Amino acid sequence: MTYHPKSDFMATIMERGFLADCTDYQGLDEALRKGSVTAYIGYDATAKSLHVGHLLNVMLLRWFQKTGHKPITLMGGGTTKVGDPSFRSEERPLLGPEQIEENIAGMRQVFARYLDYGDGGALMLNNAEWLDDLNYLDFLRDIGRHFSVNRMLSFESVKSRLDREQSLSFLEFNYMILQAYDFLELNRRHGCLLQMGGSDQWGNIVNGIDLTRRVLDHEIFGLTTPLLTTSDGRKMGKSQGGAVWLNGDMLSPYEFWQFWRNTTDADVGRFLKLYTELPVDECDWLGALGGSEINEAKIRLANEVTALLHGAEAAAAAEATAREVFEKGGVGEDLPTLTLAPDDVAGGISLAQLIVRSGLAKSGKDAKRLIAEGGARVNDEIMTDAGQMFGAGHFADPLKLTAGKKRHALVVLS
């Protein structure tokens, strides 16, 4: 793509690697240059926290606001009741209203770290506001008539599911109509001109643009970000321990910091441009470092990303803990900690149980494999017996567990 943008926002996101596709580069660029534009990204409330996979688009909203525009974070209080079928092999479990509200409250904590919701700033809206009270017959007549089933079946997100002969319920098939209707309502209520999202949302975004043109005769735009994979082909945000959550009560700032510290060498420069606000030249310079110097670049990446989410103090504490653990062989204060009750160790607790309960392995089978392969250590000593028992006397001082080279936890007795 050889388009040379003139607006600050488009120039920034293209230079930093955020842009996958746009429905009209020139039209959007010109609208952004004329004055403040309103844009939104939708988030279904399927968990109590956003995870690292969401962070790219959260940063996109942050740059949108920093370049003088108005972002909307749209909470899917209504659409979560249906579930987005895009590129999924099976239907999402349906959540009740109370669980959805609880999830939205958890997600709100993260957005408040990245966006300014003060007077005239970003908006947080909930599509339940206009979806919950829709009259079905009116909706079918006024909105449904604008959708071609043939065209909906041709979208890759639906087609890939049907090609694999996997069931797609009528409930899920309605999702793309509801998301299109969101864009229409946001344009009508808030003058929203742009929907942004991951490239898997392209079909849903195009539907919303088409519907708004048909119903309101308004010109609006869509923009997508790439679906990121790491240089070794893994989906961004997945780690051995599961999802990398953004809420501190679901993943400690130290573990979050450690995730970024463990970035593959080849990804450092790219991640600095996407997940920090460091100047692009500095990101390129840090990403090009070799040998042991690249490790300092990874620490810089971890510090910058953690400071944005959890604050500078949390980032500094995580780095101090990491240096204590890795460079001095000591026990850092900020490691994930398992607290055992006296009853837990009354008859002794096995090494395999400790590893599972501390979160360093998902199951006893995984823990035993880790131990058999020589990957488990207690206070930096390699352990080979999964059945070795630990009693109360072993916990006079905190016990440091290590899995592999980089994952640690403390065990203490209450």
Coordinates of C-alpha atoms in Angstrom, one line a residue:
M1 CA 0.0 0.0 0.0
T2 CA 1.6 3.2 -1.2
Y3 CA -0.8 5.8 0.2
H4 CA 1.0 8.6 2.0
P5 CA -1.2 9.9 4.9
K6 CA -1.4 13.6 5.8
S7 CA -3.3 13.3 9.1
D8 CA -1.4 12.7 12.4
F9 CA -3.4 9.6 13.3
M10 CA -3.0 7.8 10.0
A11 CA 0.7 8.7 9.7
T12 CA 1.3 7.5 13.3
I13 CA -0.4 4.1 13.0
M14 CA 1.0 3.3 9.5
E15 CA 4.5 4.1 10.7
R16 CA 4.1 2.0 13.8
G17 CA 2.6 -1.0 12.1
F18 CA -1.1 -0.8 13.3
L19 CA -2.8 -0.8 9.9
A20 CA -4.0 -3.9 8.1
D21 CA -6.8 -2.4 5.9
C22 CA -9.1 0.5 5.4
T23 CA -12.3 1.0 3.4
D24 CA -11.2 4.4 2.1
Y25 CA -7.7 5.6 2.9
Q26 CA -8.0 9.0 1.3
G27 CA -11.6 9.7 2.5
L28 CA -10.8 8.9 6.1
D29 CA -7.5 10.8 6.0
E30 CA -9.2 13.9 4.8
A31 CA -12.0 13.6 7.5
L32 CA -9.3 13.3 10.2
R33 CA -7.5 16.4 8.9
K34 CA -10.7 18.5 9.0
G35 CA -11.2 18.2 12.8
S36 CA -12.0 15.9 15.6
V37 CA -13.5 12.5 14.5
T38 CA -15.3 10.0 16.6
A39 CA -14.4 6.3 16.3
Y40 CA -15.2 3.1 18.2
I41 CA -14.1 -0.4 18.9
G42 CA -16.5 -2.9 20.4
Y43 CA -15.6 -5.4 23.1
D44 CA -17.9 -8.2 24.1
A45 CA -17.9 -8.9 27.8
T46 CA -16.9 -12.6 27.7
A47 CA -14.4 -12.4 30.6
K48 CA -13.7 -10.3 33.7
S49 CA -10.5 -8.9 32.1
L50 CA -9.1 -8.0 28.8
H51 CA -6.0 -9.9 27.8
V52 CA -2.8 -9.1 25.9
G53 CA -4.6 -10.0 22.6
H54 CA -6.8 -6.9 23.1
L55 CA -3.9 -4.6 23.9
L56 CA -3.1 -3.7 20.2
N57 CA -6.5 -2.1 19.7
V58 CA -6.5 -0.5 23.1
M59 CA -3.2 1.2 22.1
L60 CA -4.9 2.2 18.8
L61 CA -7.6 4.0 20.7
R62 CA -5.0 5.7 22.8
W63 CA -3.2 7.0 19.7
F64 CA -6.5 8.1 18.3
Q65 CA -7.1 10.2 21.4
K66 CA -3.5 11.5 21.6
T67 CA -3.8 12.8 18.0
G68 CA -6.9 14.9 18.8
H69 CA -9.9 12.6 18.3
K70 CA -12.7 11.1 20.3
P71 CA -12.6 7.3 21.0
I72 CA -15.6 5.3 22.1
T73 CA -15.2 1.9 23.9
L74 CA -18.4 0.1 23.2
M75 CA -19.2 -2.6 25.8
G76 CA -21.2 -5.4 24.3
G77 CA -23.8 -5.8 27.1
G78 CA -26.3 -6.7 24.4
T79 CA -24.2 -8.6 21.8
T80 CA -22.5 -10.7 24.5
K81 CA -25.9 -12.4 24.9
V82 CA -25.5 -13.7 21.4
G83 CA -21.8 -14.3 20.9
D84 CA -19.5 -13.4 18.0
P85 CA -19.1 -16.5 15.7
S86 CA -16.2 -15.0 13.7
F87 CA -13.6 -17.7 13.1
R88 CA -14.8 -19.8 15.9
S89 CA -15.3 -23.6 15.6
E90 CA -18.2 -23.7 18.1
E91 CA -20.8 -21.5 19.7
R92 CA -19.7 -19.4 22.7
P93 CA -21.3 -20.3 26.1
L94 CA -24.2 -17.9 26.8
L95 CA -23.7 -15.6 29.8
G96 CA -26.4 -14.2 32.0
P97 CA -26.9 -10.4 32.7
E98 CA -25.2 -10.4 36.1
Q99 CA -22.1 -12.1 34.8
I100 CA -22.0 -9.7 31.8
E101 CA -22.2 -6.7 34.1
E102 CA -19.5 -8.1 36.4
N103 CA -17.2 -8.7 33.3
I104 CA -17.8 -5.1 32.1
A105 CA -16.8 -3.7 35.5
G106 CA -13.6 -5.7 35.3
M107 CA -12.8 -4.6 31.8
R108 CA -13.5 -0.9 32.7
Q109 CA -10.4 -0.9 35.0
V110 CA -8.1 -1.4 32.1
F111 CA -9.6 1.2 29.7
A112 CA -9.2 3.8 32.4
R113 CA -5.5 3.3 32.4
Y114 CA -5.1 4.1 28.7
L115 CA -7.9 6.6 27.9
D116 CA -9.0 9.9 29.4
Y117 CA -12.8 9.7 30.1
G118 CA -12.9 13.2 31.5
D119 CA -15.3 16.0 30.2
G120 CA -15.2 15.9 26.4
G121 CA -12.9 12.9 26.4
A122 CA -13.4 9.3 25.5
L123 CA -16.8 7.7 26.0
M124 CA -17.7 4.3 27.3
L125 CA -21.1 3.1 26.1
N126 CA -23.0 -0.2 26.3
N127 CA -24.9 -1.5 23.3
A128 CA -27.5 -3.0 25.6
E129 CA -28.8 0.6 25.7
W130 CA -30.3 0.2 22.2
L131 CA -30.3 -3.6 21.7
D132 CA -32.2 -4.8 24.9
D133 CA -35.5 -3.2 24.0
L134 CA -35.6 -3.8 20.3
N135 CA -39.0 -4.8 18.9
Y136 CA -38.2 -7.9 16.8
L137 CA -40.8 -7.3 14.1
D138 CA -39.8 -3.7 13.7
F139 CA -36.2 -4.6 13.6
L140 CA -36.8 -7.3 10.9
R141 CA -38.8 -4.8 8.8
D142 CA -36.6 -1.7 9.2
I143 CA -33.1 -3.3 9.4
G144 CA -33.2 -7.0 8.4
R145 CA -34.5 -6.1 4.9
H146 CA -31.1 -4.5 4.1
F147 CA -29.1 -7.7 4.5
S148 CA -28.6 -10.3 1.8
V149 CA -28.2 -13.8 3.2
N150 CA -26.2 -14.8 0.1
R151 CA -23.7 -12.0 0.9
M152 CA -23.6 -12.9 4.7
L153 CA -22.8 -16.5 3.8
S154 CA -19.9 -15.3 1.6
F155 CA -18.0 -13.7 4.5
E156 CA -14.9 -15.6 5.4
S157 CA -15.7 -15.8 9.1
V158 CA -19.0 -17.6 8.3
K159 CA -17.8 -19.5 5.3
S160 CA -14.9 -21.1 7.1
R161 CA -17.2 -22.5 9.7
L162 CA -19.7 -23.9 7.2
D163 CA -16.9 -25.3 5.0
R164 CA -15.8 -27.4 8.0
E165 CA -19.4 -28.5 8.3
Q166 CA -19.6 -27.1 11.8
S167 CA -23.0 -25.9 13.0
L168 CA -23.7 -22.1 13.0
S169 CA -26.9 -21.3 15.0
F170 CA -29.5 -18.8 13.9
L171 CA -28.6 -16.9 17.1
E172 CA -25.0 -16.5 16.0
F173 CA -25.9 -15.7 12.4
N174 CA -27.8 -12.6 13.8
Y175 CA -24.6 -11.3 15.5
M176 CA -23.3 -9.6 12.4
I177 CA -26.6 -7.8 11.9
L178 CA -26.5 -6.5 15.5
Q179 CA -22.9 -5.3 15.2
A180 CA -23.8 -3.5 12.0
Y181 CA -26.7 -1.9 13.8
D182 CA -24.3 -0.7 16.6
F183 CA -22.4 1.3 14.0
L184 CA -25.7 2.8 12.7
E185 CA -26.8 3.8 16.2
L186 CA -23.4 5.2 17.1
N187 CA -23.4 7.3 13.9
R188 CA -27.0 8.5 14.6
R189 CA -26.4 9.2 18.3
H190 CA -22.8 10.4 18.5
G191 CA -21.8 11.2 14.9
C192 CA -19.4 8.3 14.9
L193 CA -17.5 8.1 11.6
L194 CA -15.2 5.2 12.1
Q195 CA -15.2 1.6 13.4
M196 CA -11.9 0.0 14.1
G197 CA -11.1 -3.6 15.0
G198 CA -9.0 -6.7 14.3
S199 CA -8.8 -7.9 10.7
D200 CA -11.2 -10.8 11.6
Q201 CA -13.9 -8.1 12.0
W202 CA -13.6 -6.8 8.4
G203 CA -16.9 -8.4 7.3
N204 CA -18.8 -7.1 10.3
I205 CA -17.4 -3.6 9.8
V206 CA -18.3 -3.5 6.1
N207 CA -21.8 -4.6 7.0
G208 CA -22.2 -1.6 9.4
I209 CA -20.9 0.8 6.8
D210 CA -23.3 -0.6 4.2
L211 CA -26.3 -0.5 6.6
T212 CA -25.6 3.1 7.6
R213 CA -25.3 4.3 4.0
R214 CA -28.6 2.6 3.2
V215 CA -30.6 3.9 6.2
L216 CA -29.0 7.3 6.9
D217 CA -27.2 8.0 3.6
H218 CA -24.1 8.8 5.7
E219 CA -20.5 8.2 4.6
I220 CA -18.5 6.3 7.3
F221 CA -15.3 4.3 7.4
G222 CA -13.7 1.1 8.6
L223 CA -10.1 0.4 9.6
T224 CA -8.6 -2.9 10.7
T225 CA -5.4 -3.9 12.5
P226 CA -3.4 -7.1 11.8
L227 CA -4.0 -10.3 13.7
L228 CA -0.6 -10.6 15.4
T229 CA 1.4 -13.7 15.7
T230 CA 4.9 -13.9 17.3
S231 CA 7.9 -14.6 15.1
D232 CA 7.7 -18.3 16.0
G233 CA 4.0 -18.5 14.8
R234 CA 2.1 -18.4 18.1
K235 CA -1.0 -16.3 18.5
M236 CA -0.1 -13.1 20.4
G237 CA -1.1 -13.3 24.0
K238 CA -0.9 -17.0 24.6
S239 CA 1.7 -18.3 27.1
Q240 CA 2.3 -21.7 28.7
G241 CA 0.2 -20.6 31.7
G242 CA -2.8 -19.6 29.6
A243 CA -4.2 -16.1 28.8
V244 CA -2.1 -13.1 29.8
W245 CA -4.7 -11.0 31.6
L246 CA -4.5 -7.2 31.9
N247 CA -6.2 -6.9 35.3
G248 CA -3.7 -7.1 38.2
D249 CA -5.9 -9.3 40.3
M250 CA -5.9 -12.0 37.6
L251 CA -2.2 -11.7 36.6
S252 CA 0.3 -10.0 38.9
P253 CA 2.3 -7.0 37.5
Y254 CA 5.4 -9.1 37.9
E255 CA 4.1 -11.9 35.7
F256 CA 2.9 -9.4 33.1
W257 CA 6.3 -7.8 33.1
Q258 CA 7.9 -11.2 32.7
F259 CA 5.7 -12.0 29.7
W260 CA 7.2 -9.0 27.9
R261 CA 10.7 -9.7 29.2
N262 CA 10.5 -13.1 27.5
T263 CA 9.8 -11.7 24.1
T264 CA 11.6 -13.4 21.2
D265 CA 14.6 -11.4 19.9
A266 CA 13.0 -11.0 16.5
D267 CA 9.8 -9.4 17.9
V268 CA 11.4 -6.7 20.2
G269 CA 11.4 -3.8 17.7
R270 CA 8.0 -4.5 16.3
F271 CA 6.5 -4.8 19.8
L272 CA 8.1 -1.6 21.0
K273 CA 6.4 0.3 18.1
L274 CA 3.0 -1.3 18.8
Y275 CA 2.9 -1.5 22.6
T276 CA 4.9 1.5 23.8
E277 CA 5.0 5.2 23.0
L278 CA 8.8 5.4 22.4
P279 CA 9.8 7.2 19.2
V280 CA 9.9 4.9 16.2
D281 CA 13.7 5.5 15.6
E282 CA 14.4 4.4 19.2
C283 CA 12.2 1.3 18.7
D284 CA 14.1 0.4 15.6
W285 CA 17.5 1.0 17.3
L286 CA 16.6 -1.1 20.3
G287 CA 15.1 -3.9 18.2
A288 CA 18.3 -4.1 16.1
L289 CA 20.6 -4.7 19.2
G290 CA 22.4 -8.0 19.2
G291 CA 24.0 -10.4 21.8
S292 CA 23.3 -9.6 25.4
E293 CA 22.3 -6.1 24.6
I294 CA 19.0 -7.3 23.2
N295 CA 18.1 -8.4 26.8
E296 CA 18.3 -4.8 28.0
A297 CA 16.0 -3.9 25.1
K298 CA 13.5 -6.5 26.3
I299 CA 13.7 -5.0 29.8
R300 CA 13.0 -1.6 28.3
L301 CA 10.0 -3.1 26.5
A302 CA 8.7 -4.8 29.7
N303 CA 9.1 -1.6 31.7
E304 CA 7.4 0.6 29.2
V305 CA 4.4 -1.7 28.7
T306 CA 4.0 -2.5 32.4
A307 CA 4.2 1.2 33.3
L308 CA 1.4 2.1 31.0
L309 CA -0.9 -0.6 32.5
H310 CA 0.2 -0.8 36.1
G311 CA 2.2 2.3 36.7
A312 CA 5.9 3.2 36.8
E313 CA 6.3 1.9 40.4
A314 CA 5.0 -1.6 39.5
A315 CA 7.3 -1.7 36.5
A316 CA 10.3 -0.8 38.6
A317 CA 9.4 -3.3 41.3
A318 CA 9.0 -6.1 38.7
E319 CA 12.4 -5.3 37.2
A320 CA 14.0 -5.2 40.7
T321 CA 12.5 -8.6 41.5
A322 CA 13.6 -10.1 38.2
R323 CA 17.2 -8.9 38.7
E324 CA 17.1 -10.3 42.3
V325 CA 15.9 -13.7 41.0
F326 CA 18.0 -14.0 37.8
E327 CA 21.2 -12.1 38.5
K328 CA 21.7 -12.6 42.2
G329 CA 19.9 -16.0 42.6
G330 CA 17.9 -14.6 45.5
V331 CA 14.2 -14.5 46.2
G332 CA 12.3 -11.4 44.9
E333 CA 9.4 -10.0 46.9
D334 CA 7.1 -9.6 43.9
L335 CA 7.0 -13.2 42.7
P336 CA 3.6 -15.0 42.4
T337 CA 3.0 -16.5 45.8
L338 CA 1.2 -19.6 47.0
T339 CA 0.1 -19.3 50.6
L340 CA -0.4 -22.7 52.3
A341 CA -2.4 -23.3 55.5
P342 CA -1.0 -25.5 58.3
D343 CA -3.6 -28.1 57.4
D344 CA -2.2 -28.3 53.8
V345 CA 1.1 -29.6 55.1
A346 CA 0.0 -31.5 58.1
G347 CA 0.7 -34.8 56.4
G348 CA 3.2 -33.3 53.9
I349 CA 2.6 -32.0 50.4
S350 CA 4.3 -33.5 47.3
L351 CA 6.6 -31.6 44.9
A352 CA 4.2 -32.3 42.1
Q353 CA 1.3 -30.8 44.1
L354 CA 3.3 -27.7 45.0
I355 CA 4.1 -27.1 41.3
V356 CA 0.4 -27.5 40.3
R357 CA -1.0 -25.3 43.1
S358 CA 1.6 -22.6 42.5
G359 CA 0.4 -22.3 38.8
L360 CA 3.7 -23.5 37.3
A361 CA 1.9 -26.6 35.7
K362 CA -1.7 -27.1 34.7
S363 CA -2.0 -30.7 36.0
G364 CA -0.2 -33.4 38.0
K365 CA 0.7 -35.1 34.7
D366 CA 2.4 -31.8 33.4
A367 CA 4.2 -31.4 36.8
K368 CA 5.6 -34.9 36.7
R369 CA 6.8 -34.5 33.1
L370 CA 8.5 -31.2 34.1
I371 CA 10.3 -32.9 37.0
A372 CA 11.2 -36.0 34.9
E373 CA 12.8 -33.7 32.3
G374 CA 14.9 -31.9 34.9
G375 CA 13.0 -28.6 34.6
A376 CA 11.9 -28.3 38.3
R377 CA 14.0 -26.7 41.0
V378 CA 13.4 -25.8 44.6
N379 CA 15.6 -23.0 45.9
D380 CA 17.6 -23.3 42.7
E381 CA 18.3 -27.0 43.3
I382 CA 17.2 -29.5 40.6
M383 CA 14.6 -31.9 41.8
T384 CA 14.0 -35.4 40.3
D385 CA 11.4 -37.0 42.6
A386 CA 7.8 -35.9 41.9
G387 CA 6.7 -37.6 45.1
Q388 CA 9.1 -35.9 47.4
M389 CA 7.2 -34.6 50.4
F390 CA 7.5 -31.2 52.1
G391 CA 6.4 -30.6 55.7
A392 CA 5.9 -27.5 57.8
G393 CA 9.7 -27.4 58.6
H394 CA 10.5 -26.8 54.9
F395 CA 8.6 -23.5 55.0
A396 CA 10.5 -21.7 57.8
D397 CA 11.7 -19.4 54.9
P398 CA 9.8 -18.9 51.7
L399 CA 10.4 -21.7 49.2
K400 CA 11.3 -20.7 45.7
L401 CA 9.9 -23.0 42.9
T402 CA 11.3 -22.7 39.4
A403 CA 9.8 -24.3 36.2
G404 CA 12.2 -24.2 33.2
K405 CA 14.5 -21.2 33.1
K406 CA 12.2 -18.3 33.5
R407 CA 9.1 -19.2 35.5
H408 CA 9.2 -18.8 39.3
A409 CA 6.8 -18.8 42.3
L410 CA 7.2 -18.5 46.1
V411 CA 5.5 -20.9 48.6
V412 CA 4.9 -19.6 52.1
L413 CA 3.1 -21.0 55.2
S414 CA 0.5 -18.8 56.8

